[in-house]
CSV table of C-alpha atoms in Angstrom, one decimal:
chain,number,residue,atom,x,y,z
A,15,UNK,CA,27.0,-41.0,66.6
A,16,UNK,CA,26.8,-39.0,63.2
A,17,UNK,CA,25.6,-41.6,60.9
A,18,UNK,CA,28.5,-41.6,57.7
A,19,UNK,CA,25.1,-41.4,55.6
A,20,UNK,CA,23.9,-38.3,57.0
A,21,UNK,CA,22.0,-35.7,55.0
A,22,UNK,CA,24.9,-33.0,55.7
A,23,UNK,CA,27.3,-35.2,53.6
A,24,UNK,CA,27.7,-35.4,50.1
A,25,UNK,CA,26.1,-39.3,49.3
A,26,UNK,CA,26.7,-39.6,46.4
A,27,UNK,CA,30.0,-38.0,46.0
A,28,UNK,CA,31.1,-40.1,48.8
A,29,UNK,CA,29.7,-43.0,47.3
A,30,UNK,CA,31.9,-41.9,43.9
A,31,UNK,CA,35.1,-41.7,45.6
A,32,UNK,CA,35.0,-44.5,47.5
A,33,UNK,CA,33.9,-47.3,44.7
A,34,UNK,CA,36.4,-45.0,42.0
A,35,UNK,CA,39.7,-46.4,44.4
A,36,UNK,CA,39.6,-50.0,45.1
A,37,UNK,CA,42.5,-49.1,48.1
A,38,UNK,CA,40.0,-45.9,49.7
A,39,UNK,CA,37.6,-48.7,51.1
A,40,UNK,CA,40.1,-51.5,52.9
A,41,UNK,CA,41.8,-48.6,54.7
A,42,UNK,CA,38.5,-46.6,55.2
A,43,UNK,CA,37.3,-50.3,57.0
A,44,UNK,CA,40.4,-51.2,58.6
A,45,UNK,CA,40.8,-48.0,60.3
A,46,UNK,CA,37.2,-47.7,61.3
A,47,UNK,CA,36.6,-47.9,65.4
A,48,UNK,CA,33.8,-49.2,66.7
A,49,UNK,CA,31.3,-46.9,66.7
A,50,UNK,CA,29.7,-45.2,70.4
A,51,UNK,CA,26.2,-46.7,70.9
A,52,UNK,CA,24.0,-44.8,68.3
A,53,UNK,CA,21.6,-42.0,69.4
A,54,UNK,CA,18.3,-43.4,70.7
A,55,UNK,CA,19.7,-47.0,71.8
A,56,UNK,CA,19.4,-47.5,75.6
A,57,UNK,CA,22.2,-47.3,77.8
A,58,UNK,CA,22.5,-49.6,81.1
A,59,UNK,CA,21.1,-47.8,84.3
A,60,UNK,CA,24.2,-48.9,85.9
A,61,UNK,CA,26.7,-46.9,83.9
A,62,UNK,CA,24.7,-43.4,84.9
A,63,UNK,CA,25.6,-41.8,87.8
A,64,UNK,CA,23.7,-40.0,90.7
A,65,UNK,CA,20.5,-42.6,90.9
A,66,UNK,CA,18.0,-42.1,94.0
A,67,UNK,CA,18.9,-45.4,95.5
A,68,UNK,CA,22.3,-46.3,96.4
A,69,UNK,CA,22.3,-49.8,95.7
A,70,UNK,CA,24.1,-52.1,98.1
A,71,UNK,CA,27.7,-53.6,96.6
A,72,UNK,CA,29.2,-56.9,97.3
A,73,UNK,CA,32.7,-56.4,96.5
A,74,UNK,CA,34.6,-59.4,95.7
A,75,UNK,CA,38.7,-60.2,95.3
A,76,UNK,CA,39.6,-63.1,93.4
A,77,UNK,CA,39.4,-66.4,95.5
A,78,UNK,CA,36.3,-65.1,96.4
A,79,UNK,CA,33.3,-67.0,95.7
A,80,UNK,CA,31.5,-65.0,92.7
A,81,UNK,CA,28.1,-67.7,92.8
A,82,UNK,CA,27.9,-66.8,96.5
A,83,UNK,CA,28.0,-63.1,96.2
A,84,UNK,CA,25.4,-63.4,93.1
A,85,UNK,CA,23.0,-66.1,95.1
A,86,UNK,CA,23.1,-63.5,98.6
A,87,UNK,CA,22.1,-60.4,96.0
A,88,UNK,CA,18.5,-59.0,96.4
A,89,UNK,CA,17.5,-56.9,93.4
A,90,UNK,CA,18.8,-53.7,92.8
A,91,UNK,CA,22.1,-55.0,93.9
A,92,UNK,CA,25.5,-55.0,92.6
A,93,UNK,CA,28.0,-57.6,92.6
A,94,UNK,CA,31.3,-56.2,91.5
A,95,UNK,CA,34.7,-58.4,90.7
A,96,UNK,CA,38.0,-56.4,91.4
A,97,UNK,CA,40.8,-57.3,88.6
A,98,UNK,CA,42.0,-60.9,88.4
A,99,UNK,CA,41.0,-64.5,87.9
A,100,UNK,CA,37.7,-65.7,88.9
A,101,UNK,CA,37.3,-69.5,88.5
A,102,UNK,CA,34.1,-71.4,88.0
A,103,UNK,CA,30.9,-70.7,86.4
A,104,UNK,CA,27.7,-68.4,87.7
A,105,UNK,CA,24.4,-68.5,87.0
A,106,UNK,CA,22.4,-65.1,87.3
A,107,UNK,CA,18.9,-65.5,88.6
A,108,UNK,CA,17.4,-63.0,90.5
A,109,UNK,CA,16.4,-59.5,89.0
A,110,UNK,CA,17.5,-55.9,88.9
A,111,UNK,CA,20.9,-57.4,89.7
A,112,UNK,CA,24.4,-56.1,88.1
A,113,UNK,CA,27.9,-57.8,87.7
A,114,UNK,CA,30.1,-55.6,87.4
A,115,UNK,CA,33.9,-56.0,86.8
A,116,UNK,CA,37.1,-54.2,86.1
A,117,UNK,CA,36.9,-54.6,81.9
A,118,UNK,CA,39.4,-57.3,80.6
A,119,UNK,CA,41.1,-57.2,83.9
A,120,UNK,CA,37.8,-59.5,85.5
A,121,UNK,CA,38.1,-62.6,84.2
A,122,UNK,CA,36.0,-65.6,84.7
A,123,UNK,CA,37.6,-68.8,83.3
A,124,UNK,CA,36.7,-72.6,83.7
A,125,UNK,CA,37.2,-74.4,86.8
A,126,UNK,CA,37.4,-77.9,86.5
A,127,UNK,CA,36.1,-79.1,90.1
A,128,UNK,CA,32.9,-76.8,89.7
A,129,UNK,CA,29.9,-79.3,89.0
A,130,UNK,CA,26.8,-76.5,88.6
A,131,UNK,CA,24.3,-76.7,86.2
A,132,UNK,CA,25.8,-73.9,84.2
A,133,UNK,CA,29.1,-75.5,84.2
A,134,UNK,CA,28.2,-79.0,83.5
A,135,UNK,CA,26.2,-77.4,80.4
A,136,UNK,CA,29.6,-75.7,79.3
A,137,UNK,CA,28.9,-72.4,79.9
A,138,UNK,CA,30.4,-69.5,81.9
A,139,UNK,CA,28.0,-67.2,82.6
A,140,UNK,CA,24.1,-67.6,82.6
A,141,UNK,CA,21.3,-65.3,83.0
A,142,UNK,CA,18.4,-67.8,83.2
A,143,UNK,CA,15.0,-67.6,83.7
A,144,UNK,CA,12.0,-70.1,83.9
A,145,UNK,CA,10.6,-71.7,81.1
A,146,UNK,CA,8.1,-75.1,80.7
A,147,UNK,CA,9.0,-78.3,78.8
A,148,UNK,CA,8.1,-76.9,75.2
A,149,UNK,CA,10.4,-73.8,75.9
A,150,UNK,CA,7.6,-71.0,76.4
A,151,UNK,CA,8.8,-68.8,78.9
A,152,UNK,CA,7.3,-69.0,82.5
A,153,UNK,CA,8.8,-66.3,84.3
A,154,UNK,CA,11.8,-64.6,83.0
A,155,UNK,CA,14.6,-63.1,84.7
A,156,UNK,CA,14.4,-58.8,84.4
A,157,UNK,CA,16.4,-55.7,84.6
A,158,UNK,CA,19.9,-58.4,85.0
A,159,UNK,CA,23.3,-56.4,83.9
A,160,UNK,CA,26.1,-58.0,83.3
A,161,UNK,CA,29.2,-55.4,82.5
A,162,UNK,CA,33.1,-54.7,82.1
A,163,UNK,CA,34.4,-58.4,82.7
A,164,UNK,CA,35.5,-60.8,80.3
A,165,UNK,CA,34.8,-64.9,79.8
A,166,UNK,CA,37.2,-66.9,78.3
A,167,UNK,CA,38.0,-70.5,77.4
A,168,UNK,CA,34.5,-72.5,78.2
A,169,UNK,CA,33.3,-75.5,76.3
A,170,UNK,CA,30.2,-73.9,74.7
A,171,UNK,CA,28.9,-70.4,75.5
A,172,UNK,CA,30.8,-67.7,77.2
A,173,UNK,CA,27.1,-65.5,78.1
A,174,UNK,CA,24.3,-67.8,78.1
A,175,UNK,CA,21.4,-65.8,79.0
A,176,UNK,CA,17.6,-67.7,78.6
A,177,UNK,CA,14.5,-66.5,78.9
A,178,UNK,CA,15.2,-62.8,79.9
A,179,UNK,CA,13.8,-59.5,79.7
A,180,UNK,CA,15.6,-56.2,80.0
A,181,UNK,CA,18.4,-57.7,79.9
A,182,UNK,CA,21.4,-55.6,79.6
A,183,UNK,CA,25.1,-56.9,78.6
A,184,UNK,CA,27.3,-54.3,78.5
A,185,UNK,CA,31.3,-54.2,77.4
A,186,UNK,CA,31.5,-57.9,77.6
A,187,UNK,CA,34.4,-59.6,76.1
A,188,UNK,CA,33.4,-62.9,75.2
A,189,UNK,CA,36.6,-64.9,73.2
A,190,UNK,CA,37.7,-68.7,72.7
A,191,UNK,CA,34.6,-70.2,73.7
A,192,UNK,CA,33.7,-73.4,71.8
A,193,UNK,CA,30.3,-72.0,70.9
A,194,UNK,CA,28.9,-68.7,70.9
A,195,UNK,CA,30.2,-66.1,72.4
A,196,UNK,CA,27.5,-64.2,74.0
A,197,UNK,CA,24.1,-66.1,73.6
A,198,UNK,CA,20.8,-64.6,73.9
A,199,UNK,CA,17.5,-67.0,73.7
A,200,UNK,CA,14.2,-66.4,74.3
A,201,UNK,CA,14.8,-63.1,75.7
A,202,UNK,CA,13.0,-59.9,75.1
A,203,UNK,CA,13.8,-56.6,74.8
A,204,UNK,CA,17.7,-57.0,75.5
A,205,UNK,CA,20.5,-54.3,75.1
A,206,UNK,CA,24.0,-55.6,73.6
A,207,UNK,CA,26.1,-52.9,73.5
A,208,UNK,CA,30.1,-51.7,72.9
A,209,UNK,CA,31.2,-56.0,73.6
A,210,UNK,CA,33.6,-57.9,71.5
A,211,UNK,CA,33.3,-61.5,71.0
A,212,UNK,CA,36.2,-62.9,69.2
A,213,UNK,CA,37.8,-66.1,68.1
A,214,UNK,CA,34.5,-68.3,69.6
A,215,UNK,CA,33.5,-71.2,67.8
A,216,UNK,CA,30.2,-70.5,66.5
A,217,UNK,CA,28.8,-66.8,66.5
A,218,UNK,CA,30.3,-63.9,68.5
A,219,UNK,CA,26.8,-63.0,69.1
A,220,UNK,CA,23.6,-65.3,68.7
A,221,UNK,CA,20.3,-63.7,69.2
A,222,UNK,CA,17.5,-66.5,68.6
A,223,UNK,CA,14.5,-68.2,69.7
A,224,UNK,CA,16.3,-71.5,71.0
A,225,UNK,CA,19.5,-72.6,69.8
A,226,UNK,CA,18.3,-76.2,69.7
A,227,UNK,CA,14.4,-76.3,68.7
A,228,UNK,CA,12.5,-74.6,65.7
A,229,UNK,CA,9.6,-72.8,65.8
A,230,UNK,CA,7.8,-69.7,65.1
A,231,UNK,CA,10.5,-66.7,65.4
A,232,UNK,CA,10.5,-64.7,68.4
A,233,UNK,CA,8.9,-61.4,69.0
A,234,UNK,CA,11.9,-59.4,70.6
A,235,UNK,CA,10.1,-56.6,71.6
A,236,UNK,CA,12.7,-54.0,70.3
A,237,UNK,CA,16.4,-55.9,71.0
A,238,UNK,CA,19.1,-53.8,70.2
A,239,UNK,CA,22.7,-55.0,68.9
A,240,UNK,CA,24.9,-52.1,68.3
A,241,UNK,CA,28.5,-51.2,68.1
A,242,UNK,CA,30.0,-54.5,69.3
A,243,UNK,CA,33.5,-55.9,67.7
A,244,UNK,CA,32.9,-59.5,66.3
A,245,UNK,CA,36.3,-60.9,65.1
A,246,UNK,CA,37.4,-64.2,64.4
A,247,UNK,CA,34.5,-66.6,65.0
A,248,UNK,CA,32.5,-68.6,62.7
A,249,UNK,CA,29.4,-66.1,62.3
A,250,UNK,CA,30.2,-62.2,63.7
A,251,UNK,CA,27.0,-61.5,64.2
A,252,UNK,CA,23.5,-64.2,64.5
A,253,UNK,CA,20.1,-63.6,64.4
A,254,UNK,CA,18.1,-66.5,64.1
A,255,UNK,CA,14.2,-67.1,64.2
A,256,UNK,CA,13.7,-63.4,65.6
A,257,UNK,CA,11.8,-60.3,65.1
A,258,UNK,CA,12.0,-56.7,66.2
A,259,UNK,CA,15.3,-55.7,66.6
A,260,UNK,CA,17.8,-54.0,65.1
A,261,UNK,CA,21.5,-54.2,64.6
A,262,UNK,CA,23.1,-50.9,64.2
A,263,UNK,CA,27.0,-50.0,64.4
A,264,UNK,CA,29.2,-53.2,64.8
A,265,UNK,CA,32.0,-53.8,63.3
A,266,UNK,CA,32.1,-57.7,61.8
A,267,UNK,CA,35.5,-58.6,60.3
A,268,UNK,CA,37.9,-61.6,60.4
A,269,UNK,CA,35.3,-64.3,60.9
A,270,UNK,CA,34.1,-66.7,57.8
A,271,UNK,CA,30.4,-65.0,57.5
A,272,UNK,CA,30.0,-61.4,59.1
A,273,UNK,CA,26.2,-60.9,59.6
A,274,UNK,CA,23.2,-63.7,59.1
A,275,UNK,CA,19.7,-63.1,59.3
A,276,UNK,CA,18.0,-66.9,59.5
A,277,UNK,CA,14.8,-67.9,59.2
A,278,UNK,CA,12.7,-71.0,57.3
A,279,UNK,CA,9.0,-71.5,57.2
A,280,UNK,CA,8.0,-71.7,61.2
A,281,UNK,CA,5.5,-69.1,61.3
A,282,UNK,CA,5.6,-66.5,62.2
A,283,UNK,CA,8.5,-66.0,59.5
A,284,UNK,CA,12.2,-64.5,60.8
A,285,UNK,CA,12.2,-60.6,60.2
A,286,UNK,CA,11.1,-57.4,60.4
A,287,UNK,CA,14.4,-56.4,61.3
A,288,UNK,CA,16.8,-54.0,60.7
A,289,UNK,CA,20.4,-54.6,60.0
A,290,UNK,CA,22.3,-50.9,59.6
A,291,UNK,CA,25.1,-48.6,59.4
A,292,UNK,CA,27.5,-51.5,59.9
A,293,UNK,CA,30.8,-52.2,58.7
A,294,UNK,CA,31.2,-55.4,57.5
A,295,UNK,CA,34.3,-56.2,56.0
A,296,UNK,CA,37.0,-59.0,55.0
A,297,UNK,CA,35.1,-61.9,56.5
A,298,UNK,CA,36.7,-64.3,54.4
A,299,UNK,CA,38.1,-67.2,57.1
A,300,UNK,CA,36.8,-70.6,55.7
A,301,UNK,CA,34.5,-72.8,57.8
A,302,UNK,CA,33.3,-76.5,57.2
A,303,UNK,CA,29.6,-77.0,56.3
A,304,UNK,CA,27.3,-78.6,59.0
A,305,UNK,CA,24.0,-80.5,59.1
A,306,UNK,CA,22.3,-77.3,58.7
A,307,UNK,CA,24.5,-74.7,56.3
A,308,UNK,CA,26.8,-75.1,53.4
A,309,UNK,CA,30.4,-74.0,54.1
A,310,UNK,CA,31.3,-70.2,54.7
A,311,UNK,CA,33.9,-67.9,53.4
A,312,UNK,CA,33.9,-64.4,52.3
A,313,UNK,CA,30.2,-64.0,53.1
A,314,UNK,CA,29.5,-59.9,54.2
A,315,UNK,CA,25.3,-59.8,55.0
A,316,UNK,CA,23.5,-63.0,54.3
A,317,UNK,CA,19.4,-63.3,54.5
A,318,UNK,CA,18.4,-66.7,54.2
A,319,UNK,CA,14.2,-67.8,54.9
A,320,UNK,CA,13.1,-64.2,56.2
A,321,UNK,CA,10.8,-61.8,55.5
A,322,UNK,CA,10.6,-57.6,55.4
A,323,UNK,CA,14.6,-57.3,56.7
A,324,UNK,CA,15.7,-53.9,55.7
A,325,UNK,CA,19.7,-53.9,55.2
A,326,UNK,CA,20.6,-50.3,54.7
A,327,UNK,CA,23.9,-48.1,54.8
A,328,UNK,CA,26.4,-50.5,55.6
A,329,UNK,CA,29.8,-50.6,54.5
A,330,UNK,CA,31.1,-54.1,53.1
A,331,UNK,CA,34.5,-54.9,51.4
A,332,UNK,CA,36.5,-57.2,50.5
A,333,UNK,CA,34.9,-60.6,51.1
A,334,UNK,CA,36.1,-63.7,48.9
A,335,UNK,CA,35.3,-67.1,49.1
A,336,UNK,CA,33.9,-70.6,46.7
A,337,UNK,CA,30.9,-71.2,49.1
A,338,UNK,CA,27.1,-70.4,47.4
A,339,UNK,CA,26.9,-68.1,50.4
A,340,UNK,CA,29.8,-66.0,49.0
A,341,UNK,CA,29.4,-62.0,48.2
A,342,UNK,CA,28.8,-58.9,49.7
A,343,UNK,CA,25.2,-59.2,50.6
A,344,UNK,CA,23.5,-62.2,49.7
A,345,UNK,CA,19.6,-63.2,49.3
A,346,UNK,CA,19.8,-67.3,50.1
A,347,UNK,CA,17.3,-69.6,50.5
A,348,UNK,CA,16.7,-70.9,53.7
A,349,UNK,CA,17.6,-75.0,54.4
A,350,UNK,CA,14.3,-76.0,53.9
A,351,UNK,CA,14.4,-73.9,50.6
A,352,UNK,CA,12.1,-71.3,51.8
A,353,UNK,CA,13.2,-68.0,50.2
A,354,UNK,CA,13.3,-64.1,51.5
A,355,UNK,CA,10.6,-62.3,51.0
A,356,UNK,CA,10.3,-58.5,50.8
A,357,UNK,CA,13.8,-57.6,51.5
A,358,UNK,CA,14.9,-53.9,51.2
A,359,UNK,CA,18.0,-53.5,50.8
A,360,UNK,CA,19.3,-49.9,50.2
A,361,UNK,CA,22.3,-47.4,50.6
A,362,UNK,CA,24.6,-49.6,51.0
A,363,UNK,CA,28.4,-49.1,49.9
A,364,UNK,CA,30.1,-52.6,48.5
A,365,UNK,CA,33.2,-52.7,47.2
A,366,UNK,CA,35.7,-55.5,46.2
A,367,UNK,CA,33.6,-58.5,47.1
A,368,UNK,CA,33.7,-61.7,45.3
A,369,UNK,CA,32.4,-63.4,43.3
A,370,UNK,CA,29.5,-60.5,43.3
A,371,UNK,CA,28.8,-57.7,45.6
A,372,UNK,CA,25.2,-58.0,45.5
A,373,UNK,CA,23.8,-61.7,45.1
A,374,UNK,CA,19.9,-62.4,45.1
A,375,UNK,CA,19.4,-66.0,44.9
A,376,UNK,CA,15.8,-65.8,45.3
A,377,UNK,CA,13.1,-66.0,42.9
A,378,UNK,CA,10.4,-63.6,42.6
A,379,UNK,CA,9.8,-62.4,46.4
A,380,UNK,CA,9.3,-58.5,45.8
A,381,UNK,CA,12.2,-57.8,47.3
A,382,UNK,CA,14.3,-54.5,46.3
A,383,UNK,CA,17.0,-53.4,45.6
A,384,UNK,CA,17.9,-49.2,45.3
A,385,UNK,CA,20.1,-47.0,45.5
A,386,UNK,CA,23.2,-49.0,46.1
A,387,UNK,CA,26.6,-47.9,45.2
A,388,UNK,CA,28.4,-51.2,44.0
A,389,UNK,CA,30.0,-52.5,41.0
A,390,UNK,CA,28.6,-55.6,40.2
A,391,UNK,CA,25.5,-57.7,41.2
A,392,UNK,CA,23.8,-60.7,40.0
A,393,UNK,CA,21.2,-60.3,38.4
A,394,UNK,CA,22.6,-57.5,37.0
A,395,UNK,CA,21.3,-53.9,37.9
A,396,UNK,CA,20.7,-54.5,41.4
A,397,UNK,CA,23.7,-51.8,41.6
């Protein structure tokens, strides 16, 4: 994709006509597809034709048994769904192994006489590897893809995937699932790419060390989340406790909070991330506070307990909302007060967020703040 910030287009004249009409940027946003997986981002082997080995297909109607197919797969193989309803859940195992479906047409949904260990947890689909009693990984599952098919209507996470590398998930529509979306934990080195995750309880996608234990963040080894659609849930887009990976062309809008970055004192710190060319607009739905976070509303890019996260040429409008969390991008401290440290946060284009487009609520962390085209900040002159 041509990046909207590219060095053949006129920056700041761009930057001037789009901040000089507060209509340009709504319709500019509300327009804007999402974008084709940005050049250097991996692809899924699957989706490229003319590979050495054929690899042997199980091909599957509904009323077919998909947990059969998956559990007779040898890696390498595919497991494809033809359109139509697939009850029960199905846990993902064995490596090098691809389920495929038919886009939105291949549907998995809950089925309420399935008693497996990925149903009984809530989920619909998990990719799940080994990992010991303190959650360290022991062997993960590698080279899994998971691809055109939607999950729909499970208790708690549409995609589960644990302790994975190479994982692939690949136009994946994830919606009305009581927690996340698509979940990734403990996984390295994972592709998320061109899925849309809407109207889920929690995040459309999470990307953490463990959704349920602190810790040290994790090294992802280079994770990549780009151009996904994240509408309607509580977070668009999580990264929590992680490191190494960048999040590049999605489109967040609808939900109460549109991007978060979390992190908090575990050492080593949440970071060294990117979070880039994004459009990140109108997430202004309010949510209730919980244990762990105030409420949300109108919150664009949030950074809360992280260190050296670089946040640079997004687009963000029109986010409103009471919470503390509430702006365009916003420095917070963490829950356990811990502030950012070192963020950069550059090139962005804000417009018509309130109370403030730019909001650092830290205290004296070197982070910086440049070349931002934006009306107001606080403190002033971050714009």
């Amino acid at each position: 994709m041509t990046s909207l910030f590219a060095p053949t287009r006129p920056r700041t004249r761009l930057a001037a006509v789009l901040l000089s009409a507060g209509a340009v940027v709504p319709t500019l946003l509300a327009a804007a597809p999402v974008p084709p997986v940005l050049t250097g981002i991996s692809r899924p082997a699957s989706v490229f034709a003319g590979t050495a080995a054929q690899p042997n297909v199980h091909r599957l109607e509904p009323g077919s048994s998909v947990q059969a197919a998956v559990d007779a797969a040898r890696p390498g193989d595919v497991v494809e769904l033809a359109a139509g309803t697939f009850p029960g859940s199905v846990t993902l195992t064995t490596d090098r192994v691809t389920l495929r479906g038919q886009g939105n047409r291949s549907v998995l949904v809950p089925d309420p006489a399935d008693h497996s260990t990925c149903a009984a947890a809530g989920n619909g689909l998990c990719v799940t590897g080994l990992a010991d009693d303190r959650g360290a990984p022991v062997r993960p599952v590698s080279g899994a893809v998971v691809e055109s098919l939607a999950v729909a209507g499970f208790a708690k996470n549409g995609v589960a995937a644990a302790v994975t590398d190479q994982l692939t998930i690949h136009q994946v529509t994830s919606h009305d699932n009581g927690l996340q979306g698509i979940s990734v934990e403990m996984s390295t080195r994972s592709v998320l790419t061109e899925n849309e995750a809407r109207d889920n309880g929690q995040a459309g996608i999470f990307v953490a060390n463990w959704f349920d234990r602190k810790g040290g963040a994790l090294e992802t080894r280079g994770t990549q989340v780009a151009a996904n659609r994240l509408t309607g849930n509580r977070i668009g887009l999580q990264l929590r406790r992680v490191r190494d990976l960048m999040a590049t062309g999605n489109l967040a809008s609808g939900n109460c909070g549109g991007i978060f970055v979390v992190g908090d004192d575990g050492v080593p710190r949440a970071g060294s991330l990117t979070v880039g060319n994004n459009v990140v607009r109108a997430n202004n739905r309010y949510c209730e506070p919980n244990p762990r976070l105030d409420s949300v509303q109108g919150t664009g890019i949030l950074l809360t307990g992280t260190e050296d996260v670089v946040v640079s040429e997004n687009l963000i409008s029109d986010h409103s909302g009471s919470s503390p969390m509430s702006g365009g991008i916003v420095l917070y401290p963490s829950v356990v007060g811990a502030p950012n440290a070192r963020a950069v946060v550059t090139g962005n284009i804000l417009s018509d967020n309130q109370p403030t487009d730019l909001v650092d609520r830290d205290q004296g962390t070197g982070s910086s703040f440049v070349t931002n085209y934006c009306n107001t900040s606080q403190p002033a002159g971050h714009c």
